[in-house]
Amino acid sequence: MAQQADAAPPTESPRQIRLSRGMIRGLIVAVIVIAIAILIWFVHYQTRGRYFEDTNDAYVRADAVTVSSRVSGYVEQVFVADNQDVRAGDPLARIDPRDYRAQSAQYRAQIDVAAASAENVRAGIGEQQATVDQARAQLASSRADAQFAAGEVRRYAPLAESGAETREKLAMLRKQATQAANAVAAQTAALTIAERRIGSLRAQVRQAQAQGEAAQAQQSAAGINLSSTLIRASVAGRIGDKSVRVGQFVQPGLRLMSVVPVQAIYIVANFKETQIGLMRAGQPASIRADALPGVDLRGHVDSISPGTGAQFSLLPPQNATGNFTKIVQRVPVRIAIDASPEARAALVPGFSVKVTVDTIGAKDDYDRVKAREQARQGAGG
């Protein structure tokens, strides 16, 4: 037992020593590799990575057009089916046009009546003009008779004073002169009445024309209503949310269907307020959609909202209260999709996507603003 206790401890074999040294070298190499990787990541982050801003709060959108009727009536025909592609101007539905066609014909008849009335009055003006000409001729004749009678009185007055002619003759001539003067006055009044009658008839013509113009305006409105019975697509797109049926009675403004311009889709990405300091219109963006796994779509920043989403809500927040909790706000950013038609066809409004924007192009702007503010603070101090 004593000999066993005094025995020397076992020594490591050369193989174990080599393994230990190999593990140490591997550990050192691993540490060096990790350190180099961290350094590369840090350098990349400082030079590029920190300028990439991404968000999952992004959705595909399209400016869908709600289709409704301008007039009321029963739906006579529906020309499209659910999810059908249509072009701008294609017919979508037709409302029974018979009532509006009858209204248009009624106003057309009123226009014809007004035109006939104006033509009749114009004919009356022609007849009245002949009456005026006749009255002028009679007035001229009466004036001639009056002048002749007055001349006879002037000629016989000295003769009657001298006794060459009888006073009865002079009295008769004076009576004739008075009658001729009265006839001139009567013919003058008749001519005035005849001329005023022409003015009255011309006023009737203008009245008939105004009635015709009013009927024309009503007929134009009826024509618009008649043409509105055929509902057409205002934009090209795809039919969605179709609820109209044949025989259904519709009112103006009632939603019948929607036309979604799927060829003009875009993305609204809601970035945090801490992410948009360097974001500018035109910067490149990378888009990843769940519908296309593993596919990176290209896009660019189209525009940035002038306010946060909360500011455009129905009830904007009022923070001037006793209790306040700061919440990071989000700003809607519109992203245009620069992808092939095949890739765009796989995206429909409502899809969620992930958007990453490269903001390094605005780095110089940030540096200039920072330097300018530091200079202002230094000058103020």
Tab-separated table of C-alpha atoms in Angstrom:
chain	number	residue	atom	x	y	z
A	1	MET	CA	0.000	0.000	0.000
A	2	ALA	CA	2.818	2.432	0.805
A	3	GLN	CA	4.527	1.654	-2.463
A	4	GLN	CA	1.342	2.484	-4.366
A	5	ALA	CA	0.938	5.805	-2.511
A	6	ASP	CA	4.520	6.852	-3.208
A	7	ALA	CA	4.153	6.068	-6.931
A	8	ALA	CA	4.537	9.040	-9.387
A	9	PRO	CA	1.314	10.509	-10.954
A	10	PRO	CA	0.553	9.417	-14.475
A	11	THR	CA	1.790	11.717	-17.241
A	12	GLU	CA	-0.156	12.790	-20.378
A	13	SER	CA	0.653	10.975	-23.527
A	14	PRO	CA	2.029	12.873	-26.563
A	15	ARG	CA	-1.307	12.328	-28.358
A	16	GLN	CA	-3.267	14.012	-25.578
A	17	ILE	CA	-0.842	16.896	-25.605
A	18	ARG	CA	-1.283	17.308	-29.353
A	19	LEU	CA	-5.099	17.248	-28.979
A	20	SER	CA	-5.005	19.885	-26.253
A	21	ARG	CA	-2.778	22.139	-28.317
A	22	GLY	CA	-5.057	21.614	-31.358
A	23	MET	CA	-8.142	22.583	-29.356
A	24	ILE	CA	-6.405	25.710	-28.140
A	25	ARG	CA	-5.350	26.635	-31.661
A	26	GLY	CA	-8.914	25.957	-32.947
A	27	LEU	CA	-10.387	28.050	-30.186
A	28	ILE	CA	-7.989	30.874	-30.975
A	29	VAL	CA	-8.792	30.625	-34.676
A	30	ALA	CA	-12.514	30.591	-33.905
A	31	VAL	CA	-12.168	33.655	-31.710
A	32	ILE	CA	-10.179	35.404	-34.414
A	33	VAL	CA	-12.754	34.482	-37.067
A	34	ILE	CA	-15.614	35.662	-34.850
A	35	ALA	CA	-13.735	38.868	-34.111
A	36	ILE	CA	-13.107	39.453	-37.815
A	37	ALA	CA	-16.759	38.712	-38.591
A	38	ILE	CA	-17.889	41.126	-35.889
A	39	LEU	CA	-15.472	43.730	-37.219
A	40	ILE	CA	-16.702	43.245	-40.775
A	41	TRP	CA	-20.297	43.451	-39.595
A	42	PHE	CA	-19.554	46.576	-37.586
A	43	VAL	CA	-17.791	48.263	-40.494
A	44	HIS	CA	-20.597	47.272	-42.863
A	45	TYR	CA	-23.212	48.493	-40.423
A	46	GLN	CA	-21.479	51.819	-39.947
A	47	THR	CA	-20.962	52.358	-43.656
A	48	ARG	CA	-24.090	50.776	-45.120
A	49	GLY	CA	-26.246	48.738	-42.771
A	50	ARG	CA	-27.505	51.540	-40.543
A	51	TYR	CA	-28.892	53.334	-43.583
A	52	PHE	CA	-31.325	50.513	-44.392
A	53	GLU	CA	-34.747	51.113	-42.846
A	54	ASP	CA	-37.297	48.299	-42.914
A	55	THR	CA	-40.830	47.672	-41.684
A	56	ASN	CA	-43.355	44.846	-41.709
A	57	ASP	CA	-46.214	47.309	-41.351
A	58	ALA	CA	-46.694	47.617	-45.112
A	59	TYR	CA	-49.584	46.672	-47.366
A	60	VAL	CA	-50.383	46.587	-51.063
A	61	ARG	CA	-52.931	49.227	-52.058
A	62	ALA	CA	-54.824	50.337	-55.156
A	63	ASP	CA	-57.089	53.317	-55.780
A	64	ALA	CA	-60.280	51.320	-56.257
A	65	VAL	CA	-63.235	53.096	-57.898
A	66	THR	CA	-66.678	52.570	-56.421
A	67	VAL	CA	-69.260	52.127	-59.181
A	68	SER	CA	-72.712	53.580	-58.549
A	69	SER	CA	-75.625	54.854	-60.585
A	70	ARG	CA	-76.435	58.502	-61.325
A	71	VAL	CA	-80.115	57.719	-61.834
A	72	SER	CA	-82.668	55.509	-60.145
A	73	GLY	CA	-84.457	52.596	-61.730
A	74	TYR	CA	-84.571	48.864	-62.176
A	75	VAL	CA	-81.436	47.086	-63.380
A	76	GLU	CA	-82.128	45.682	-66.823
A	77	GLN	CA	-78.764	44.057	-67.612
A	78	VAL	CA	-75.456	43.261	-65.910
A	79	PHE	CA	-72.591	42.838	-68.365
A	80	VAL	CA	-69.742	41.713	-66.071
A	81	ALA	CA	-69.037	38.862	-63.679
A	82	ASP	CA	-67.132	38.731	-60.418
A	83	ASN	CA	-63.344	39.242	-60.750
A	84	GLN	CA	-63.611	40.030	-64.475
A	85	ASP	CA	-61.001	42.294	-66.075
A	86	VAL	CA	-62.462	45.348	-67.793
A	87	ARG	CA	-61.104	48.280	-69.778
A	88	ALA	CA	-61.998	51.921	-69.359
A	89	GLY	CA	-65.321	52.585	-71.080
A	90	ASP	CA	-66.563	48.989	-71.004
A	91	PRO	CA	-70.277	48.660	-70.103
A	92	LEU	CA	-70.925	47.299	-66.631
A	93	ALA	CA	-74.703	47.443	-66.191
A	94	ARG	CA	-77.812	49.004	-67.730
A	95	ILE	CA	-80.805	50.548	-65.976
A	96	ASP	CA	-84.229	50.441	-67.652
A	97	PRO	CA	-84.089	53.542	-69.946
A	98	ARG	CA	-87.757	53.783	-70.989
A	99	ASP	CA	-88.806	56.465	-68.503
A	100	TYR	CA	-85.795	58.627	-69.330
A	101	ARG	CA	-86.321	58.113	-73.060
A	102	ALA	CA	-89.938	59.317	-72.673
A	103	GLN	CA	-88.782	62.395	-70.745
A	104	SER	CA	-86.303	63.207	-73.475
A	105	ALA	CA	-89.028	62.896	-76.132
A	106	GLN	CA	-91.355	65.121	-74.081
A	107	TYR	CA	-88.786	67.902	-73.854
A	108	ARG	CA	-88.041	67.493	-77.574
A	109	ALA	CA	-91.737	68.111	-78.260
A	110	GLN	CA	-91.655	71.228	-76.052
A	111	ILE	CA	-88.728	72.516	-78.088
A	112	ASP	CA	-90.715	71.987	-81.305
A	113	VAL	CA	-93.779	73.762	-79.821
A	114	ALA	CA	-91.655	76.748	-78.786
A	115	ALA	CA	-90.061	76.894	-82.240
A	116	ALA	CA	-93.493	76.765	-83.941
A	117	SER	CA	-94.812	79.483	-81.618
A	118	ALA	CA	-91.848	81.721	-82.435
A	119	GLU	CA	-92.352	81.134	-86.164
A	120	ASN	CA	-96.057	81.973	-85.861
A	121	VAL	CA	-95.306	85.224	-84.085
A	122	ARG	CA	-92.707	86.116	-86.719
A	123	ALA	CA	-95.401	85.664	-89.355
A	124	GLY	CA	-97.626	87.979	-87.313
A	125	ILE	CA	-94.823	90.545	-87.282
A	126	GLY	CA	-94.760	90.417	-91.092
A	127	GLU	CA	-98.488	91.061	-91.246
A	128	GLN	CA	-98.228	93.830	-88.684
A	129	GLN	CA	-95.448	95.450	-90.694
A	130	ALA	CA	-97.856	95.664	-93.631
A	131	THR	CA	-100.383	97.297	-91.304
A	132	VAL	CA	-97.730	99.816	-90.246
A	133	ASP	CA	-96.943	100.602	-93.874
A	134	GLN	CA	-100.651	101.119	-94.547
A	135	ALA	CA	-100.969	103.398	-91.502
A	136	ARG	CA	-98.003	105.456	-92.681
A	137	ALA	CA	-99.544	105.846	-96.125
A	138	GLN	CA	-102.865	106.917	-94.614
A	139	LEU	CA	-101.036	109.356	-92.332
A	140	ALA	CA	-99.203	110.842	-95.293
A	141	SER	CA	-102.519	111.227	-97.163
A	142	SER	CA	-104.161	112.838	-94.140
A	143	ARG	CA	-101.259	115.271	-93.743
A	144	ALA	CA	-101.573	116.213	-97.411
A	145	ASP	CA	-105.319	116.818	-96.970
A	146	ALA	CA	-104.653	118.839	-93.827
A	147	GLN	CA	-102.063	121.006	-95.594
A	148	PHE	CA	-104.425	121.553	-98.515
A	149	ALA	CA	-107.302	122.487	-96.205
A	150	ALA	CA	-105.100	124.874	-94.223
A	151	GLY	CA	-103.938	126.486	-97.463
A	152	GLU	CA	-107.508	126.988	-98.614
A	153	VAL	CA	-108.362	128.683	-95.331
A	154	ARG	CA	-105.381	131.011	-95.679
A	155	ARG	CA	-106.352	131.814	-99.270
A	156	TYR	CA	-110.059	132.437	-98.620
A	157	ALA	CA	-109.627	134.374	-95.392
A	158	PRO	CA	-108.578	137.675	-97.128
A	159	LEU	CA	-111.265	137.224	-99.755
A	160	ALA	CA	-113.940	136.772	-97.093
A	161	GLU	CA	-112.672	139.881	-95.303
A	162	SER	CA	-112.942	141.924	-98.516
A	163	GLY	CA	-116.390	140.522	-99.366
A	164	ALA	CA	-115.176	138.729	-102.494
A	165	GLU	CA	-116.163	135.414	-100.942
A	166	THR	CA	-118.885	134.570	-98.479
A	167	ARG	CA	-118.165	133.943	-94.850
A	168	GLU	CA	-120.100	130.678	-95.085
A	169	LYS	CA	-117.528	129.421	-97.591
A	170	LEU	CA	-114.678	130.381	-95.217
A	171	ALA	CA	-116.408	128.655	-92.287
A	172	MET	CA	-116.835	125.489	-94.327
A	173	LEU	CA	-113.152	125.527	-95.306
A	174	ARG	CA	-112.106	126.004	-91.681
A	175	LYS	CA	-114.294	123.076	-90.687
A	176	GLN	CA	-112.661	120.917	-93.351
A	177	ALA	CA	-109.195	122.006	-92.136
A	178	THR	CA	-110.103	121.043	-88.564
A	179	GLN	CA	-111.395	117.662	-89.714
A	180	ALA	CA	-108.207	117.103	-91.728
A	181	ALA	CA	-106.041	117.966	-88.680
A	182	ASN	CA	-108.073	115.559	-86.530
A	183	ALA	CA	-107.618	112.895	-89.186
A	184	VAL	CA	-103.838	113.450	-89.042
A	185	ALA	CA	-103.894	113.020	-85.262
A	186	ALA	CA	-105.969	109.859	-85.574
A	187	GLN	CA	-103.672	108.391	-88.229
A	188	THR	CA	-100.620	109.289	-86.123
A	189	ALA	CA	-102.105	107.436	-83.145
A	190	ALA	CA	-102.955	104.465	-85.359
A	191	LEU	CA	-99.397	104.359	-86.685
A	192	THR	CA	-98.001	104.475	-83.127
A	193	ILE	CA	-100.263	101.617	-82.057
A	194	ALA	CA	-99.268	99.552	-85.095
A	195	GLU	CA	-95.547	100.123	-84.429
A	196	ARG	CA	-95.911	99.250	-80.746
A	197	ARG	CA	-97.729	96.114	-81.741
A	198	ILE	CA	-94.586	95.032	-83.621
A	199	GLY	CA	-92.531	95.520	-80.428
A	200	SER	CA	-95.029	93.399	-78.510
A	201	LEU	CA	-94.819	90.661	-81.126
A	202	ARG	CA	-91.024	90.734	-81.016
A	203	ALA	CA	-91.214	90.307	-77.243
A	204	GLN	CA	-93.419	87.271	-77.818
A	205	VAL	CA	-90.775	85.871	-80.177
A	206	ARG	CA	-88.116	86.280	-77.488
A	207	GLN	CA	-90.420	84.640	-74.965
A	208	ALA	CA	-90.964	81.678	-77.285
A	209	GLN	CA	-87.193	81.443	-77.832
A	210	ALA	CA	-86.598	81.485	-74.074
A	211	GLN	CA	-89.158	78.711	-73.648
A	212	GLY	CA	-87.363	76.780	-76.358
A	213	GLU	CA	-84.006	77.290	-74.628
A	214	ALA	CA	-85.487	76.118	-71.313
A	215	ALA	CA	-86.889	73.052	-73.024
A	216	GLN	CA	-83.501	72.520	-74.677
A	217	ALA	CA	-81.764	72.600	-71.285
A	218	GLN	CA	-84.306	70.150	-69.889
A	219	GLN	CA	-83.860	67.956	-72.935
A	220	SER	CA	-80.063	68.027	-72.437
A	221	ALA	CA	-80.493	67.013	-68.787
A	222	ALA	CA	-82.872	64.247	-69.864
A	223	GLY	CA	-80.302	63.143	-72.451
A	224	ILE	CA	-77.621	62.957	-69.748
A	225	ASN	CA	-79.939	60.884	-67.566
A	226	LEU	CA	-80.730	58.656	-70.532
A	227	SER	CA	-77.046	58.092	-71.280
A	228	SER	CA	-76.414	57.488	-67.569
A	229	THR	CA	-78.666	54.445	-67.652
A	230	LEU	CA	-75.694	52.651	-69.230
A	231	ILE	CA	-73.033	52.432	-66.511
A	232	ARG	CA	-69.478	52.207	-67.842
A	233	ALA	CA	-66.096	51.594	-66.232
A	234	SER	CA	-64.216	54.832	-65.629
A	235	VAL	CA	-60.835	53.066	-65.292
A	236	ALA	CA	-59.318	49.786	-66.367
A	237	GLY	CA	-59.123	47.138	-63.698
A	238	ARG	CA	-60.779	44.091	-62.168
A	239	ILE	CA	-64.337	43.822	-60.904
A	240	GLY	CA	-64.658	43.241	-57.161
A	241	ASP	CA	-67.355	43.282	-54.484
A	242	LYS	CA	-70.133	43.069	-57.087
A	243	SER	CA	-73.557	43.239	-55.444
A	244	VAL	CA	-75.838	44.377	-58.299
A	245	ARG	CA	-78.403	41.958	-59.692
A	246	VAL	CA	-80.833	42.051	-62.608
A	247	GLY	CA	-84.211	43.384	-61.495
A	248	GLN	CA	-82.770	45.203	-58.500
A	249	PHE	CA	-84.031	48.765	-57.898
A	250	VAL	CA	-81.094	51.110	-57.406
A	251	GLN	CA	-80.853	54.676	-56.156
A	252	PRO	CA	-78.248	57.287	-57.087
A	253	GLY	CA	-75.059	56.755	-55.108
A	254	LEU	CA	-75.833	53.138	-54.178
A	255	ARG	CA	-72.687	51.003	-54.376
A	256	LEU	CA	-73.029	48.402	-57.127
A	257	MET	CA	-69.463	47.122	-57.486
A	258	SER	CA	-65.849	48.246	-57.427
A	259	VAL	CA	-63.246	48.459	-60.172
A	260	VAL	CA	-59.783	47.779	-58.771
A	261	PRO	CA	-56.922	49.019	-61.015
A	262	VAL	CA	-54.653	46.057	-60.266
A	263	GLN	CA	-52.181	47.297	-62.883
A	264	ALA	CA	-51.609	50.449	-60.817
A	265	ILE	CA	-50.962	48.939	-57.393
A	266	TYR	CA	-48.580	50.511	-54.907
A	267	ILE	CA	-47.474	49.952	-51.316
A	268	VAL	CA	-48.141	52.028	-48.223
A	269	ALA	CA	-45.381	51.345	-45.684
A	270	ASN	CA	-45.822	52.772	-42.184
A	271	PHE	CA	-42.344	53.627	-40.918
A	272	LYS	CA	-41.572	54.784	-37.402
A	273	GLU	CA	-40.818	58.446	-36.970
A	274	THR	CA	-37.262	57.443	-36.015
A	275	GLN	CA	-36.775	55.876	-39.462
A	276	ILE	CA	-37.732	58.667	-41.859
A	277	GLY	CA	-35.114	61.286	-41.021
A	278	LEU	CA	-33.045	60.315	-44.068
A	279	MET	CA	-35.898	59.036	-46.209
A	280	ARG	CA	-36.415	60.901	-49.495
A	281	ALA	CA	-38.528	60.429	-52.606
A	282	GLY	CA	-36.755	58.380	-55.264
A	283	GLN	CA	-34.682	56.227	-52.897
A	284	PRO	CA	-34.522	52.527	-53.854
A	285	ALA	CA	-36.554	49.991	-51.919
A	286	SER	CA	-36.590	46.221	-51.599
A	287	ILE	CA	-39.940	44.463	-51.282
A	288	ARG	CA	-40.669	40.979	-50.003
A	289	ALA	CA	-44.189	39.578	-50.243
A	290	ASP	CA	-45.559	36.464	-48.570
A	291	ALA	CA	-47.177	35.589	-51.898
A	292	LEU	CA	-43.709	35.353	-53.525
A	293	PRO	CA	-41.430	33.732	-50.940
A	294	GLY	CA	-37.749	34.137	-51.668
A	295	VAL	CA	-38.320	36.794	-54.330
A	296	ASP	CA	-36.980	40.335	-53.827
A	297	LEU	CA	-38.990	42.903	-55.749
A	298	ARG	CA	-37.594	46.307	-56.554
A	299	GLY	CA	-39.308	49.608	-55.913
A	300	HIS	CA	-38.647	53.181	-54.891
A	301	VAL	CA	-40.024	55.779	-52.509
A	302	ASP	CA	-42.740	57.661	-54.350
A	303	SER	CA	-43.833	60.146	-51.660
A	304	ILE	CA	-43.971	60.679	-47.905
A	305	SER	CA	-47.132	61.635	-46.045
A	306	PRO	CA	-47.231	65.210	-44.657
A	307	GLY	CA	-48.331	63.887	-41.267
A	308	THR	CA	-48.519	60.796	-39.121
A	309	GLY	CA	-51.418	58.389	-39.415
A	310	ALA	CA	-52.836	59.626	-36.115
A	311	GLN	CA	-53.178	63.164	-37.451
A	312	PHE	CA	-55.487	62.008	-40.260
A	313	SER	CA	-57.648	59.767	-38.083
A	314	LEU	CA	-61.294	60.559	-37.414
A	315	LEU	CA	-60.447	61.660	-33.866
A	316	PRO	CA	-56.861	62.994	-33.742
A	317	PRO	CA	-55.194	62.453	-30.353
A	318	GLN	CA	-55.268	65.320	-27.860
A	319	ASN	CA	-52.140	65.098	-25.726
A	320	ALA	CA	-52.720	68.280	-23.695
A	321	THR	CA	-54.014	66.256	-20.744
A	322	GLY	CA	-52.772	65.445	-17.270
A	323	ASN	CA	-51.589	61.976	-18.237
A	324	PHE	CA	-49.227	61.515	-21.169
A	325	THR	CA	-47.404	58.473	-22.494
A	326	LYS	CA	-45.069	58.925	-25.405
A	327	ILE	CA	-45.817	56.543	-28.266
A	328	VAL	CA	-43.606	56.272	-31.310
A	329	GLN	CA	-45.719	57.463	-34.224
A	330	ARG	CA	-45.734	56.000	-37.726
A	331	VAL	CA	-45.646	57.914	-40.996
A	332	PRO	CA	-47.224	56.449	-44.162
A	333	VAL	CA	-44.739	56.262	-47.043
A	334	ARG	CA	-45.930	55.437	-50.563
A	335	ILE	CA	-43.691	52.920	-52.351
A	336	ALA	CA	-43.891	52.501	-56.123
A	337	ILE	CA	-43.371	48.942	-57.378
A	338	ASP	CA	-40.732	48.554	-60.097
A	339	ALA	CA	-41.428	44.936	-60.961
A	340	SER	CA	-42.319	42.901	-64.008
A	341	PRO	CA	-45.983	42.458	-64.986
A	342	GLU	CA	-45.745	38.780	-63.997
A	343	ALA	CA	-44.621	39.673	-60.470
A	344	ARG	CA	-47.196	42.461	-60.150
A	345	ALA	CA	-49.934	40.041	-61.197
A	346	ALA	CA	-49.257	38.008	-58.049
A	347	LEU	CA	-49.931	41.029	-55.814
A	348	VAL	CA	-53.409	42.230	-55.000
A	349	PRO	CA	-54.546	45.034	-52.683
A	350	GLY	CA	-54.503	43.991	-49.041
A	351	PHE	CA	-51.408	41.786	-49.171
A	352	SER	CA	-48.858	42.397	-46.427
A	353	VAL	CA	-45.235	42.907	-47.434
A	354	LYS	CA	-41.896	43.803	-45.906
A	355	VAL	CA	-40.229	46.948	-47.248
A	356	THR	CA	-36.581	47.942	-46.848
A	357	VAL	CA	-35.479	51.402	-48.008
A	358	ASP	CA	-31.855	52.336	-48.721
A	359	THR	CA	-31.460	55.869	-47.320
A	360	ILE	CA	-27.700	56.233	-47.772
A	361	GLY	CA	-28.297	58.728	-50.568
A	362	ALA	CA	-29.376	61.283	-47.952
A	363	LYS	CA	-26.293	60.789	-45.746
A	364	ASP	CA	-24.698	63.989	-47.004
A	365	ASP	CA	-27.879	65.899	-46.207
A	366	TYR	CA	-27.735	64.632	-42.636
A	367	ASP	CA	-24.059	65.548	-42.303
A	368	ARG	CA	-24.687	69.062	-43.629
A	369	VAL	CA	-27.618	69.627	-41.286
A	370	LYS	CA	-25.617	68.344	-38.337
A	371	ALA	CA	-22.606	70.509	-39.167
A	372	ARG	CA	-24.791	73.575	-39.712
A	373	GLU	CA	-26.556	73.169	-36.383
A	374	GLN	CA	-23.285	72.643	-34.565
A	375	ALA	CA	-21.910	75.786	-36.203
A	376	ARG	CA	-24.994	77.771	-35.151
A	377	GLN	CA	-24.706	76.526	-31.587
A	378	GLY	CA	-21.001	77.381	-31.539
A	379	ALA	CA	-21.680	80.881	-32.884
A	380	GLY	CA	-24.426	81.378	-30.296
A	381	GLY	CA	-22.144	80.272	-27.461
